[in-house]
């Protein structure tokens, strides 16, 4: 009595679907790792809307900043200052002095690389975001992906893909899944 083992041939659509699911799974792991890293290391993403830091960081660039104590911001560092009720400012530090009114505070003067003069007034801060990475042109992508309608669409598509991936498959007459080995 001979037993023959047959594998069901898998077509192009099967391999394409498996490849897409693998890529999406890797992207999901990357996203989770990025969120964990952002929380652990206090990293924030910035989109440059103006060209005040050109040519190094043109308008439309994306940058990552890590929050540090203001006293650690060195002259020449590109830092982000968060202002209550206003948009943050990201420019180069030109001076960093102790704040006589606040023992942990600093008075930081900044200037955009493309600007002729320093910012109008110095900033009184306790912490700043220090830029450690930037990429020109990614701002449009980040802005588009941040749109709530796009986020909803991505969520719905992800749900459909997950539903499709786990949807019950056809079974053979003996009750096995069609992707399993068949013996005769």
PDB file of C-alpha atoms in Angstrom:
ATOM      1  CA  UNK A   1       0.000   0.000   0.000  1.00  0.00           C
ATOM      2  CA  UNK A   2       1.545   3.276  -1.099  1.00  0.00           C
ATOM      3  CA  UNK A   3       0.713   6.634   0.308  1.00  0.00           C
ATOM      4  CA  UNK A   4       1.141   9.584  -1.913  1.00  0.00           C
ATOM      5  CA  UNK A   5       1.414  13.039  -0.464  1.00  0.00           C
ATOM      6  CA  UNK A   6       0.117  15.838  -2.639  1.00  0.00           C
ATOM      7  CA  UNK A   7       0.363  19.511  -2.052  1.00  0.00           C
ATOM      8  CA  UNK A   8      -2.314  21.724  -3.398  1.00  0.00           C
ATOM      9  CA  UNK A   9      -0.707  24.098  -5.861  1.00  0.00           C
ATOM     10  CA  UNK A  10      -0.843  27.652  -4.727  1.00  0.00           C
ATOM     11  CA  UNK A  11      -1.484  30.238  -7.373  1.00  0.00           C
ATOM     12  CA  UNK A  12      -0.157  33.723  -7.900  1.00  0.00           C
ATOM     13  CA  UNK A  13      -3.053  35.285  -5.969  1.00  0.00           C
ATOM     14  CA  UNK A  14      -2.172  33.189  -2.898  1.00  0.00           C
ATOM     15  CA  UNK A  15       1.475  34.304  -2.950  1.00  0.00           C
ATOM     16  CA  UNK A  16       0.507  37.899  -3.630  1.00  0.00           C
ATOM     17  CA  UNK A  17      -1.945  37.881  -0.717  1.00  0.00           C
ATOM     18  CA  UNK A  18       0.649  36.295   1.590  1.00  0.00           C
ATOM     19  CA  UNK A  19       3.245  38.887   0.559  1.00  0.00           C
ATOM     20  CA  UNK A  20       0.841  41.780   1.167  1.00  0.00           C
ATOM     21  CA  UNK A  21      -0.152  40.398   4.561  1.00  0.00           C
ATOM     22  CA  UNK A  22       3.493  39.911   5.532  1.00  0.00           C
ATOM     23  CA  UNK A  23       4.365  43.487   4.521  1.00  0.00           C
ATOM     24  CA  UNK A  24       1.363  44.849   6.415  1.00  0.00           C
ATOM     25  CA  UNK A  25       2.309  42.829   9.493  1.00  0.00           C
ATOM     26  CA  UNK A  26       5.867  44.175   9.341  1.00  0.00           C
ATOM     27  CA  UNK A  27       4.512  47.722   8.962  1.00  0.00           C
ATOM     28  CA  UNK A  28       2.251  47.149  11.975  1.00  0.00           C
ATOM     29  CA  UNK A  29       5.176  45.940  14.094  1.00  0.00           C
ATOM     30  CA  UNK A  30       7.203  48.973  12.969  1.00  0.00           C
ATOM     31  CA  UNK A  31       4.336  51.306  13.954  1.00  0.00           C
ATOM     32  CA  UNK A  32       3.986  49.706  17.390  1.00  0.00           C
ATOM     33  CA  UNK A  33       7.767  49.927  17.923  1.00  0.00           C
ATOM     34  CA  UNK A  34       7.725  53.610  16.894  1.00  0.00           C
ATOM     35  CA  UNK A  35       4.922  54.410  19.350  1.00  0.00           C
ATOM     36  CA  UNK A  36       6.699  52.589  22.194  1.00  0.00           C
ATOM     37  CA  UNK A  37       9.987  54.356  21.378  1.00  0.00           C
ATOM     38  CA  UNK A  38       8.215  57.725  21.223  1.00  0.00           C
ATOM     39  CA  UNK A  39       6.677  57.152  24.649  1.00  0.00           C
ATOM     40  CA  UNK A  40       9.856  55.806  26.249  1.00  0.00           C
ATOM     41  CA  UNK A  41      12.196  58.457  24.830  1.00  0.00           C
ATOM     42  CA  UNK A  42       9.734  61.392  24.662  1.00  0.00           C
ATOM     43  CA  UNK A  43      10.107  61.785  20.901  1.00  0.00           C
ATOM     44  CA  UNK A  44       7.770  64.038  18.915  1.00  0.00           C
ATOM     45  CA  UNK A  45       7.242  64.544  15.211  1.00  0.00           C
ATOM     46  CA  UNK A  46       7.380  67.991  13.642  1.00  0.00           C
ATOM     47  CA  UNK A  47       6.246  69.188  10.212  1.00  0.00           C
ATOM     48  CA  UNK A  48       7.964  72.340   8.952  1.00  0.00           C
ATOM     49  CA  UNK A  49       5.405  74.661   7.389  1.00  0.00           C
ATOM     50  CA  UNK A  50       7.799  77.538   6.685  1.00  0.00           C
ATOM     51  CA  UNK A  51      11.240  77.812   5.162  1.00  0.00           C
ATOM     52  CA  UNK A  52      12.836  79.604   8.124  1.00  0.00           C
ATOM     53  CA  UNK A  53      15.340  76.752   8.547  1.00  0.00           C
ATOM     54  CA  UNK A  54      16.233  76.456   4.840  1.00  0.00           C
ATOM     55  CA  UNK A  55      18.329  75.237   3.165  1.00  0.00           C
ATOM     56  CA  UNK A  56      19.079  72.461   5.693  1.00  0.00           C
ATOM     57  CA  UNK A  57      15.429  71.922   6.630  1.00  0.00           C
ATOM     58  CA  UNK A  58      13.140  73.275   3.891  1.00  0.00           C
ATOM     59  CA  UNK A  59       9.380  73.809   4.211  1.00  0.00           C
ATOM     60  CA  UNK A  60       7.559  70.492   3.952  1.00  0.00           C
ATOM     61  CA  UNK A  61      10.211  68.584   5.914  1.00  0.00           C
ATOM     62  CA  UNK A  62       9.464  66.194   8.740  1.00  0.00           C
ATOM     63  CA  UNK A  63      11.674  66.100  11.819  1.00  0.00           C
ATOM     64  CA  UNK A  64      11.913  64.113  15.021  1.00  0.00           C
ATOM     65  CA  UNK A  65      12.727  65.910  18.251  1.00  0.00           C
ATOM     66  CA  UNK A  66      13.527  64.479  21.673  1.00  0.00           C
ATOM     67  CA  UNK A  67      12.619  66.452  24.753  1.00  0.00           C
ATOM     68  CA  UNK A  68      15.626  67.510  26.845  1.00  0.00           C
ATOM     69  CA  UNK A  69      16.182  69.906  29.774  1.00  0.00           C
ATOM     70  CA  UNK A  70      16.681  73.440  28.402  1.00  0.00           C
ATOM     71  CA  UNK A  71      20.077  73.684  30.120  1.00  0.00           C
ATOM     72  CA  UNK A  72      21.321  70.880  27.817  1.00  0.00           C
ATOM     73  CA  UNK A  73      20.541  72.838  24.631  1.00  0.00           C
ATOM     74  CA  UNK A  74      23.881  73.950  23.208  1.00  0.00           C
ATOM     75  CA  UNK A  75      24.519  76.919  20.964  1.00  0.00           C
ATOM     76  CA  UNK A  76      24.079  75.690  17.397  1.00  0.00           C
ATOM     77  CA  UNK A  77      21.504  73.009  18.286  1.00  0.00           C
ATOM     78  CA  UNK A  78      18.235  73.071  16.364  1.00  0.00           C
ATOM     79  CA  UNK A  79      15.547  73.037  19.042  1.00  0.00           C
ATOM     80  CA  UNK A  80      11.791  73.307  19.304  1.00  0.00           C
ATOM     81  CA  UNK A  81      10.212  75.592  21.858  1.00  0.00           C
ATOM     82  CA  UNK A  82       6.600  74.870  22.800  1.00  0.00           C
ATOM     83  CA  UNK A  83       4.562  77.979  23.569  1.00  0.00           C
ATOM     84  CA  UNK A  84       1.222  77.895  25.333  1.00  0.00           C
ATOM     85  CA  UNK A  85      -1.648  78.623  22.951  1.00  0.00           C
ATOM     86  CA  UNK A  86       0.679  79.061  19.959  1.00  0.00           C
ATOM     87  CA  UNK A  87       2.445  76.903  17.424  1.00  0.00           C
ATOM     88  CA  UNK A  88       5.885  75.613  18.413  1.00  0.00           C
ATOM     89  CA  UNK A  89       8.984  77.327  17.007  1.00  0.00           C
ATOM     90  CA  UNK A  90      11.940  75.321  15.692  1.00  0.00           C
ATOM     91  CA  UNK A  91      15.103  77.368  15.156  1.00  0.00           C
ATOM     92  CA  UNK A  92      18.798  77.261  15.966  1.00  0.00           C
ATOM     93  CA  UNK A  93      19.944  78.206  19.502  1.00  0.00           C
ATOM     94  CA  UNK A  94      22.141  81.332  19.513  1.00  0.00           C
ATOM     95  CA  UNK A  95      22.288  81.842  23.297  1.00  0.00           C
ATOM     96  CA  UNK A  96      21.267  79.918  26.406  1.00  0.00           C
ATOM     97  CA  UNK A  97      21.407  81.677  29.775  1.00  0.00           C
ATOM     98  CA  UNK A  98      20.016  80.847  33.247  1.00  0.00           C
ATOM     99  CA  UNK A  99      16.654  82.405  34.082  1.00  0.00           C
ATOM    100  CA  UNK A 100      17.143  84.505  37.255  1.00  0.00           C
ATOM    101  CA  UNK A 101      13.426  84.131  38.081  1.00  0.00           C
ATOM    102  CA  UNK A 102      13.369  80.313  37.756  1.00  0.00           C
ATOM    103  CA  UNK A 103      16.163  78.070  39.134  1.00  0.00           C
ATOM    104  CA  UNK A 104      15.414  75.289  36.592  1.00  0.00           C
ATOM    105  CA  UNK A 105      14.534  77.629  33.748  1.00  0.00           C
ATOM    106  CA  UNK A 106      16.617  79.015  30.915  1.00  0.00           C
ATOM    107  CA  UNK A 107      16.339  82.030  28.625  1.00  0.00           C
ATOM    108  CA  UNK A 108      17.046  80.849  25.110  1.00  0.00           C
ATOM    109  CA  UNK A 109      17.504  83.032  22.053  1.00  0.00           C
ATOM    110  CA  UNK A 110      16.968  81.409  18.662  1.00  0.00           C
ATOM    111  CA  UNK A 111      17.229  82.304  14.983  1.00  0.00           C
ATOM    112  CA  UNK A 112      16.046  80.575  11.847  1.00  0.00           C
ATOM    113  CA  UNK A 113      18.865  79.739   9.421  1.00  0.00           C
ATOM    114  CA  UNK A 114      17.078  81.598   6.605  1.00  0.00           C
ATOM    115  CA  UNK A 115      16.210  84.606   8.783  1.00  0.00           C
ATOM    116  CA  UNK A 116      18.349  87.759   8.899  1.00  0.00           C
ATOM    117  CA  UNK A 117      17.570  88.522  12.537  1.00  0.00           C
ATOM    118  CA  UNK A 118      16.995  86.503  15.733  1.00  0.00           C
ATOM    119  CA  UNK A 119      13.454  85.747  16.883  1.00  0.00           C
ATOM    120  CA  UNK A 120      11.619  88.792  18.283  1.00  0.00           C
ATOM    121  CA  UNK A 121      11.993  87.824  21.929  1.00  0.00           C
ATOM    122  CA  UNK A 122      13.921  85.174  23.868  1.00  0.00           C
ATOM    123  CA  UNK A 123      12.054  82.172  25.214  1.00  0.00           C
ATOM    124  CA  UNK A 124      11.774  81.318  28.920  1.00  0.00           C
ATOM    125  CA  UNK A 125      11.710  77.515  29.040  1.00  0.00           C
ATOM    126  CA  UNK A 126      12.504  74.540  31.231  1.00  0.00           C
ATOM    127  CA  UNK A 127      12.692  71.987  28.417  1.00  0.00           C
ATOM    128  CA  UNK A 128      13.023  72.011  24.651  1.00  0.00           C
ATOM    129  CA  UNK A 129      12.794  69.503  21.831  1.00  0.00           C
ATOM    130  CA  UNK A 130      16.215  68.788  20.310  1.00  0.00           C
ATOM    131  CA  UNK A 131      16.068  67.881  16.627  1.00  0.00           C
ATOM    132  CA  UNK A 132      17.896  64.636  15.841  1.00  0.00           C
ATOM    133  CA  UNK A 133      16.522  63.644  12.404  1.00  0.00           C
ATOM    134  CA  UNK A 134      14.788  65.328   9.487  1.00  0.00           C
ATOM    135  CA  UNK A 135      13.675  64.401   5.987  1.00  0.00           C
ATOM    136  CA  UNK A 136      12.653  66.903   3.331  1.00  0.00           C
ATOM    137  CA  UNK A 137       9.357  66.411   1.528  1.00  0.00           C
ATOM    138  CA  UNK A 138       7.679  64.007   3.966  1.00  0.00           C
ATOM    139  CA  UNK A 139       5.530  66.708   5.553  1.00  0.00           C
ATOM    140  CA  UNK A 140       2.761  66.306   2.954  1.00  0.00           C
ATOM    141  CA  UNK A 141       2.606  62.561   3.645  1.00  0.00           C
ATOM    142  CA  UNK A 142       2.423  63.046   7.432  1.00  0.00           C
ATOM    143  CA  UNK A 143      -0.167  65.810   7.106  1.00  0.00           C
ATOM    144  CA  UNK A 144      -2.306  63.690   4.787  1.00  0.00           C
ATOM    145  CA  UNK A 145      -2.082  60.631   7.043  1.00  0.00           C
ATOM    146  CA  UNK A 146      -3.032  62.781  10.059  1.00  0.00           C
ATOM    147  CA  UNK A 147      -6.362  63.756   8.471  1.00  0.00           C
ATOM    148  CA  UNK A 148      -9.132  62.018  10.490  1.00  0.00           C
ATOM    149  CA  UNK A 149     -10.913  60.927   7.276  1.00  0.00           C
ATOM    150  CA  UNK A 150      -7.751  59.252   6.000  1.00  0.00           C
ATOM    151  CA  UNK A 151      -7.166  57.627   9.405  1.00  0.00           C
ATOM    152  CA  UNK A 152     -10.734  56.256   9.315  1.00  0.00           C
ATOM    153  CA  UNK A 153     -10.192  54.902   5.798  1.00  0.00           C
ATOM    154  CA  UNK A 154      -6.917  53.224   6.840  1.00  0.00           C
ATOM    155  CA  UNK A 155      -8.622  51.695   9.883  1.00  0.00           C
ATOM    156  CA  UNK A 156     -11.489  50.340   7.772  1.00  0.00           C
ATOM    157  CA  UNK A 157      -9.090  48.913   5.174  1.00  0.00           C
ATOM    158  CA  UNK A 158      -6.981  47.297   7.893  1.00  0.00           C
ATOM    159  CA  UNK A 159     -10.134  45.755   9.376  1.00  0.00           C
ATOM    160  CA  UNK A 160     -11.177  44.398   5.983  1.00  0.00           C
ATOM    161  CA  UNK A 161      -7.726  42.909   5.379  1.00  0.00           C
ATOM    162  CA  UNK A 162      -7.659  41.271   8.808  1.00  0.00           C
ATOM    163  CA  UNK A 163     -11.192  39.960   8.290  1.00  0.00           C
ATOM    164  CA  UNK A 164     -10.229  38.583   4.888  1.00  0.00           C
ATOM    165  CA  UNK A 165      -7.069  36.966   6.278  1.00  0.00           C
ATOM    166  CA  UNK A 166      -8.986  35.117   8.994  1.00  0.00           C
ATOM    167  CA  UNK A 167     -12.132  34.363   7.004  1.00  0.00           C
ATOM    168  CA  UNK A 168     -12.854  30.612   7.008  1.00  0.00           C
ATOM    169  CA  UNK A 169     -11.456  28.857   3.924  1.00  0.00           C
ATOM    170  CA  UNK A 170     -12.946  26.030   1.922  1.00  0.00           C
ATOM    171  CA  UNK A 171     -12.425  22.626   3.448  1.00  0.00           C
ATOM    172  CA  UNK A 172     -11.840  19.276   1.795  1.00  0.00           C
ATOM    173  CA  UNK A 173     -14.479  16.532   2.087  1.00  0.00           C
ATOM    174  CA  UNK A 174     -12.610  15.041   5.047  1.00  0.00           C
ATOM    175  CA  UNK A 175     -12.872  18.356   6.953  1.00  0.00           C
ATOM    176  CA  UNK A 176      -9.313  19.576   6.558  1.00  0.00           C
ATOM    177  CA  UNK A 177      -8.381  23.033   5.392  1.00  0.00           C
ATOM    178  CA  UNK A 178      -7.485  23.259   1.731  1.00  0.00           C
ATOM    179  CA  UNK A 179      -3.970  24.512   2.540  1.00  0.00           C
ATOM    180  CA  UNK A 180      -3.050  21.357   4.465  1.00  0.00           C
ATOM    181  CA  UNK A 181      -1.253  18.305   3.062  1.00  0.00           C
ATOM    182  CA  UNK A 182      -3.575  15.815   1.416  1.00  0.00           C
ATOM    183  CA  UNK A 183      -2.822  12.064   1.478  1.00  0.00           C
ATOM    184  CA  UNK A 184      -4.354   9.399  -0.709  1.00  0.00           C
TER     185      UNK A 184
END
